[in-house]
mmCIF file of C-alpha atoms in Angstrom:
data_model
loop_
_atom_site.group_PDB
_atom_site.id
_atom_site.type_symbol
_atom_site.label_atom_id
_atom_site.label_comp_id
_atom_site.label_asym_id
_atom_site.label_seq_id
_atom_site.Cartn_x
_atom_site.Cartn_y
_atom_site.Cartn_z
ATOM 1 C CA MET A 690 -16.491 2.760 18.234
ATOM 2 C CA ASP A 691 -13.651 0.790 19.517
ATOM 3 C CA LYS A 692 -14.070 -2.408 17.453
ATOM 4 C CA ILE A 693 -16.028 -4.101 14.727
ATOM 5 C CA THR A 694 -17.032 -7.745 15.481
ATOM 6 C CA PHE A 695 -17.295 -10.504 12.961
ATOM 7 C CA ALA A 696 -21.041 -10.242 13.005
ATOM 8 C CA GLN A 697 -20.941 -6.534 12.126
ATOM 9 C CA LEU A 698 -18.828 -7.106 8.995
ATOM 10 C CA PRO A 699 -21.684 -7.096 6.449
ATOM 11 C CA GLU A 700 -23.063 -3.876 7.996
ATOM 12 C CA LEU A 701 -19.695 -2.222 7.694
ATOM 13 C CA PHE A 702 -19.736 -2.674 3.946
ATOM 14 C CA GLU A 703 -23.300 -1.755 3.737
ATOM 15 C CA GLY A 704 -22.076 1.723 4.521
ATOM 16 C CA VAL A 705 -19.916 1.598 1.492
ATOM 17 C CA ALA A 706 -22.751 0.312 -0.662
ATOM 18 C CA GLN A 707 -24.969 3.179 0.441
ATOM 19 C CA ILE A 708 -22.482 5.873 -0.471
ATOM 20 C CA PHE A 709 -22.025 4.392 -3.953
ATOM 21 C CA THR A 710 -25.786 4.331 -4.324
ATOM 22 C CA GLU A 711 -25.771 8.070 -3.711
ATOM 23 C CA LYS A 712 -22.673 8.890 -5.710
ATOM 24 C CA LYS A 713 -23.306 6.535 -8.666
ATOM 25 C CA ASP A 714 -24.440 9.144 -11.113
ATOM 26 C CA GLU A 715 -21.782 11.679 -10.071
ATOM 27 C CA LEU A 716 -18.992 9.068 -10.679
ATOM 28 C CA CYS A 717 -20.501 8.101 -14.029
ATOM 29 C CA ASP A 718 -20.577 11.689 -15.136
ATOM 30 C CA MET A 719 -16.876 12.257 -14.094
ATOM 31 C CA ASP A 720 -15.869 9.024 -15.856
ATOM 32 C CA ALA A 721 -17.642 10.003 -19.021
ATOM 33 C CA GLN A 722 -15.291 12.965 -19.319
ATOM 34 C CA MET A 723 -12.162 10.736 -19.092
ATOM 35 C CA GLY A 724 -13.161 7.162 -19.591
ATOM 36 C CA ASP A 725 -16.020 4.719 -20.299
ATOM 37 C CA GLY A 726 -18.665 6.391 -18.074
ATOM 38 C CA ASP A 727 -19.341 3.299 -16.099
ATOM 39 C CA LEU A 728 -17.279 3.862 -12.918
ATOM 40 C CA GLY A 729 -20.297 4.599 -10.758
ATOM 41 C CA LEU A 730 -22.064 1.592 -11.933
ATOM 42 C CA THR A 731 -19.163 -0.587 -11.254
ATOM 43 C CA MET A 732 -18.604 0.633 -7.716
ATOM 44 C CA HIS A 733 -22.341 0.458 -6.904
ATOM 45 C CA LYS A 734 -22.747 -3.024 -8.275
ATOM 46 C CA GLY A 735 -19.632 -4.450 -6.596
ATOM 47 C CA TYR A 736 -20.077 -2.965 -3.212
ATOM 48 C CA SER A 737 -23.867 -3.560 -3.141
ATOM 49 C CA ALA A 738 -23.119 -7.265 -3.676
ATOM 50 C CA LEU A 739 -20.338 -7.473 -1.159
ATOM 51 C CA PRO A 740 -22.464 -7.586 2.108
ATOM 52 C CA ASP A 741 -24.432 -10.575 0.977
ATOM 53 C CA LEU A 742 -21.206 -12.229 -0.347
ATOM 54 C CA ILE A 743 -19.813 -11.811 3.094
ATOM 55 C CA ARG A 744 -22.817 -13.492 4.620
ATOM 56 C CA GLU A 745 -22.797 -16.304 2.121
ATOM 57 C CA ASN A 746 -19.086 -16.925 2.406
ATOM 58 C CA ALA A 747 -18.654 -16.515 6.048
ATOM 59 C CA GLU A 748 -15.809 -18.313 7.833
ATOM 60 C CA PRO A 749 -16.968 -18.202 11.444
ATOM 61 C CA ASP A 750 -14.946 -15.715 13.533
ATOM 62 C CA ASP A 751 -12.298 -15.301 10.777
ATOM 63 C CA ILE A 752 -12.788 -11.814 9.176
ATOM 64 C CA GLY A 753 -9.716 -12.296 6.985
ATOM 65 C CA LYS A 754 -10.793 -15.591 5.354
ATOM 66 C CA THR A 755 -14.269 -14.253 4.908
ATOM 67 C CA LEU A 756 -13.016 -11.181 3.147
ATOM 68 C CA MET A 757 -10.671 -13.218 0.954
ATOM 69 C CA LYS A 758 -13.474 -15.497 -0.231
ATOM 70 C CA SER A 759 -15.924 -12.609 -0.656
ATOM 71 C CA GLY A 760 -13.453 -10.590 -2.650
ATOM 72 C CA MET A 761 -12.833 -13.468 -4.944
ATOM 73 C CA LYS A 762 -16.652 -13.726 -5.578
ATOM 74 C CA MET A 763 -16.952 -9.998 -5.918
ATOM 75 C CA ALA A 764 -14.483 -10.196 -8.884
ATOM 76 C CA SER A 765 -16.999 -12.192 -10.928
ATOM 77 C CA VAL A 766 -19.739 -9.743 -10.104
ATOM 78 C CA VAL A 767 -17.855 -6.747 -11.580
ATOM 79 C CA PRO A 768 -15.289 -8.206 -14.032
ATOM 80 C CA SER A 769 -14.198 -4.716 -15.314
ATOM 81 C CA THR A 770 -10.793 -3.183 -14.637
ATOM 82 C CA MET A 771 -11.961 -1.181 -11.635
ATOM 83 C CA GLY A 772 -14.015 -4.159 -10.420
ATOM 84 C CA THR A 773 -10.977 -6.345 -10.471
ATOM 85 C CA LEU A 774 -8.895 -3.691 -8.617
ATOM 86 C CA MET A 775 -11.529 -3.350 -5.891
ATOM 87 C CA SER A 776 -11.923 -7.136 -5.435
ATOM 88 C CA SER A 777 -8.057 -7.469 -5.354
ATOM 89 C CA GLY A 778 -7.945 -4.902 -2.561
ATOM 90 C CA VAL A 779 -10.590 -6.714 -0.519
ATOM 91 C CA MET A 780 -8.807 -9.990 -0.952
ATOM 92 C CA GLU A 781 -5.394 -8.520 0.036
ATOM 93 C CA GLY A 782 -6.979 -6.663 2.978
ATOM 94 C CA GLY A 783 -8.460 -10.045 3.979
ATOM 95 C CA LYS A 784 -5.011 -11.606 3.967
ATOM 96 C CA ALA A 785 -3.849 -8.993 6.490
ATOM 97 C CA LEU A 786 -6.655 -9.893 8.818
ATOM 98 C CA LYS A 787 -6.516 -13.673 8.560
ATOM 99 C CA GLY A 788 -7.404 -15.318 11.856
ATOM 100 C CA LYS A 789 -8.937 -12.067 13.283
ATOM 101 C CA SER A 790 -12.353 -12.180 14.844
ATOM 102 C CA GLU A 791 -12.656 -8.368 15.285
ATOM 103 C CA ILE A 792 -11.306 -5.223 13.808
ATOM 104 C CA GLY A 793 -9.768 -2.669 16.077
ATOM 105 C CA PRO A 794 -7.643 0.440 15.277
ATOM 106 C CA ALA A 795 -4.516 -1.507 14.283
ATOM 107 C CA GLU A 796 -6.533 -3.985 12.156
ATOM 108 C CA LEU A 797 -8.379 -1.225 10.339
ATOM 109 C CA ALA A 798 -5.040 0.343 9.426
ATOM 110 C CA ALA A 799 -3.638 -2.964 8.386
ATOM 111 C CA TYR A 800 -6.704 -3.594 6.180
ATOM 112 C CA LEU A 801 -6.323 -0.242 4.417
ATOM 113 C CA THR A 802 -2.629 -0.614 3.956
ATOM 114 C CA ALA A 803 -3.092 -4.152 2.467
ATOM 115 C CA PHE A 804 -6.005 -2.923 0.291
ATOM 116 C CA ALA A 805 -3.749 -0.261 -1.239
ATOM 117 C CA ALA A 806 -0.954 -2.848 -1.724
ATOM 118 C CA GLY A 807 -3.481 -5.139 -3.506
ATOM 119 C CA ILE A 808 -4.472 -2.420 -5.894
ATOM 120 C CA GLN A 809 -0.876 -1.511 -6.715
ATOM 121 C CA LYS A 810 0.005 -5.233 -7.208
ATOM 122 C CA ARG A 811 -2.952 -6.004 -9.458
ATOM 123 C CA GLY A 812 -2.960 -2.731 -11.375
ATOM 124 C CA LYS A 813 0.827 -2.416 -11.743
ATOM 125 C CA CYS A 814 0.380 1.267 -10.960
ATOM 126 C CA GLN A 815 2.705 3.537 -8.914
ATOM 127 C CA LEU A 816 1.963 6.563 -6.769
ATOM 128 C CA GLY A 817 1.785 9.702 -8.977
ATOM 129 C CA ASP A 818 0.194 7.772 -11.939
ATOM 130 C CA ARG A 819 -3.143 9.459 -11.195
ATOM 131 C CA THR A 820 -5.219 6.429 -10.155
ATOM 132 C CA ILE A 821 -7.327 5.278 -7.187
ATOM 133 C CA LEU A 822 -4.029 4.306 -5.598
ATOM 134 C CA ASP A 823 -3.136 7.857 -4.954
ATOM 135 C CA ALA A 824 -6.174 8.244 -2.660
ATOM 136 C CA VAL A 825 -6.226 4.864 -0.855
ATOM 137 C CA ASP A 826 -2.498 4.815 -0.216
ATOM 138 C CA ALA A 827 -2.586 8.271 1.302
ATOM 139 C CA ALA A 828 -5.520 7.100 3.475
ATOM 140 C CA ALA A 829 -3.654 4.021 4.619
ATOM 141 C CA LYS A 830 -0.562 6.001 5.495
ATOM 142 C CA LYS A 831 -2.690 8.553 7.611
ATOM 143 C CA ALA A 832 -4.471 5.595 9.300
ATOM 144 C CA ALA A 833 -1.223 3.941 10.179
ATOM 145 C CA ALA A 834 0.181 7.114 11.515
ATOM 146 C CA ALA A 835 -2.925 7.528 13.758
ATOM 147 C CA VAL A 836 -2.360 4.037 15.134
ATOM 148 C CA GLU A 837 1.318 4.745 15.815
ATOM 149 C CA ALA A 838 0.307 7.949 17.576
ATOM 150 C CA GLY A 839 -1.826 5.953 19.915
ATOM 151 C CA ALA A 840 -5.356 6.139 18.446
ATOM 152 C CA ALA A 841 -7.611 4.395 20.881
ATOM 153 C CA ASP A 842 -10.725 3.963 18.726
ATOM 154 C CA LEU A 843 -11.756 3.377 15.143
ATOM 155 C CA ASP A 844 -13.140 6.814 14.754
ATOM 156 C CA ALA A 845 -9.768 8.417 15.010
ATOM 157 C CA VAL A 846 -8.242 5.959 12.511
ATOM 158 C CA ILE A 847 -11.011 6.172 9.871
ATOM 159 C CA ASN A 848 -11.126 10.039 10.205
ATOM 160 C CA ALA A 849 -7.474 10.152 9.600
ATOM 161 C CA ALA A 850 -7.915 7.832 6.575
ATOM 162 C CA VAL A 851 -10.553 10.121 5.033
ATOM 163 C CA GLU A 852 -8.280 13.121 5.593
ATOM 164 C CA GLY A 853 -5.519 11.336 3.762
ATOM 165 C CA ALA A 854 -7.815 10.272 0.903
ATOM 166 C CA THR A 855 -8.965 13.828 0.511
ATOM 167 C CA GLU A 856 -5.391 14.997 0.221
ATOM 168 C CA GLY A 857 -4.683 12.202 -2.292
ATOM 169 C CA VAL A 858 -7.576 13.287 -4.431
ATOM 170 C CA GLU A 859 -6.480 16.800 -4.348
ATOM 171 C CA ALA A 860 -2.927 15.803 -5.405
ATOM 172 C CA THR A 861 -4.209 14.025 -8.499
ATOM 173 C CA LYS A 862 -5.285 17.336 -10.029
ATOM 174 C CA GLN A 863 -1.744 18.062 -10.899
ATOM 175 C CA MET A 864 -0.966 14.548 -12.186
ATOM 176 C CA THR A 865 -0.970 13.221 -15.773
ATOM 177 C CA PRO A 866 -3.021 10.091 -16.365
ATOM 178 C CA LYS A 867 -1.036 7.163 -17.808
ATOM 179 C CA PHE A 868 -3.603 4.391 -18.022
ATOM 180 C CA GLY A 869 -6.718 3.627 -20.103
ATOM 181 C CA LYS A 870 -8.767 6.134 -22.027
ATOM 182 C CA ALA A 871 -7.901 8.871 -19.529
ATOM 183 C CA ALA A 872 -4.426 8.976 -20.959
ATOM 184 C CA VAL A 873 -5.937 10.105 -24.325
ATOM 185 C CA PHE A 874 -7.444 13.072 -22.646
ATOM 186 C CA ALA A 875 -4.320 13.952 -20.487
ATOM 187 C CA ALA A 876 -4.296 17.636 -21.591
ATOM 188 C CA LYS A 877 -7.647 18.300 -20.060
ATOM 189 C CA ALA A 878 -6.996 16.301 -16.921
ATOM 190 C CA ILE A 879 -4.800 18.987 -15.245
ATOM 191 C CA GLY A 880 -6.967 20.857 -12.655
ATOM 192 C CA THR A 881 -9.581 18.113 -12.281
ATOM 193 C CA PRO A 882 -9.306 15.175 -9.764
ATOM 194 C CA ASP A 883 -8.962 11.654 -10.941
ATOM 195 C CA GLN A 884 -12.325 9.941 -10.913
ATOM 196 C CA GLY A 885 -10.816 6.706 -9.626
ATOM 197 C CA ALA A 886 -9.215 8.496 -6.733
ATOM 198 C CA VAL A 887 -12.566 10.169 -5.952
ATOM 199 C CA ALA A 888 -14.147 6.709 -5.939
ATOM 200 C CA GLY A 889 -11.483 5.548 -3.521
ATOM 201 C CA ARG A 890 -12.247 8.438 -1.182
ATOM 202 C CA TYR A 891 -15.962 7.595 -1.224
ATOM 203 C CA MET A 892 -15.165 4.016 -0.444
ATOM 204 C CA ILE A 893 -13.332 5.112 2.740
ATOM 205 C CA MET A 894 -16.098 7.591 3.553
ATOM 206 C CA GLY A 895 -18.510 4.702 3.348
ATOM 207 C CA LEU A 896 -16.519 2.872 6.051
ATOM 208 C CA GLN A 897 -16.513 6.062 8.008
ATOM 209 C CA SER A 898 -20.283 6.432 7.819
ATOM 210 C CA TYR A 899 -20.681 3.125 9.663
ATOM 211 C CA ILE A 900 -17.867 3.462 12.162
ATOM 212 C CA CYS A 901 -18.853 7.075 13.160
ATOM 213 C CA LYS A 902 -22.592 6.767 13.063
#
């Protein structure tokens, strides 16, 4: 696939919704060990709502404005900490694509980079804090590197992003959590991946499932 058109935008995020339908219980089980146990529900609810929010808030031929408006609406659907981070990422990603009518390799990398920046800004977290940021930032950097290396299609960019996210998840196994209830269980976190980072990887895999179908 060499581009995603404005009309295809809801379908792109339906790929993300589908993966969270499949991984909902797994993420809830992981989260129950270190947090509130509702991570899978949050990701499933938020991303299942997003395709329709995109349709309802469409700004014709402006992918960026559409994502900004849809992300804002998504925040009210999932008003939890992770829900707020996800919607902030979508909104910030939208800002990077303002005025764009299609997503090519460079735009996809720009979206992922801005998504990670949105999470960092809203969550006030840093790389190495053992959060979703560690996965999505690594994904964004790999995607950007693929574009700089001359990636001609979206498949190459999103595959690089998934590779980066996988490396980011693996790195969290040696990090100590600093936020939320996970910080209370810091001692048992070593050796296990951060559940938020895993969710971030699944999100990017959801995009991959549509782009590489």
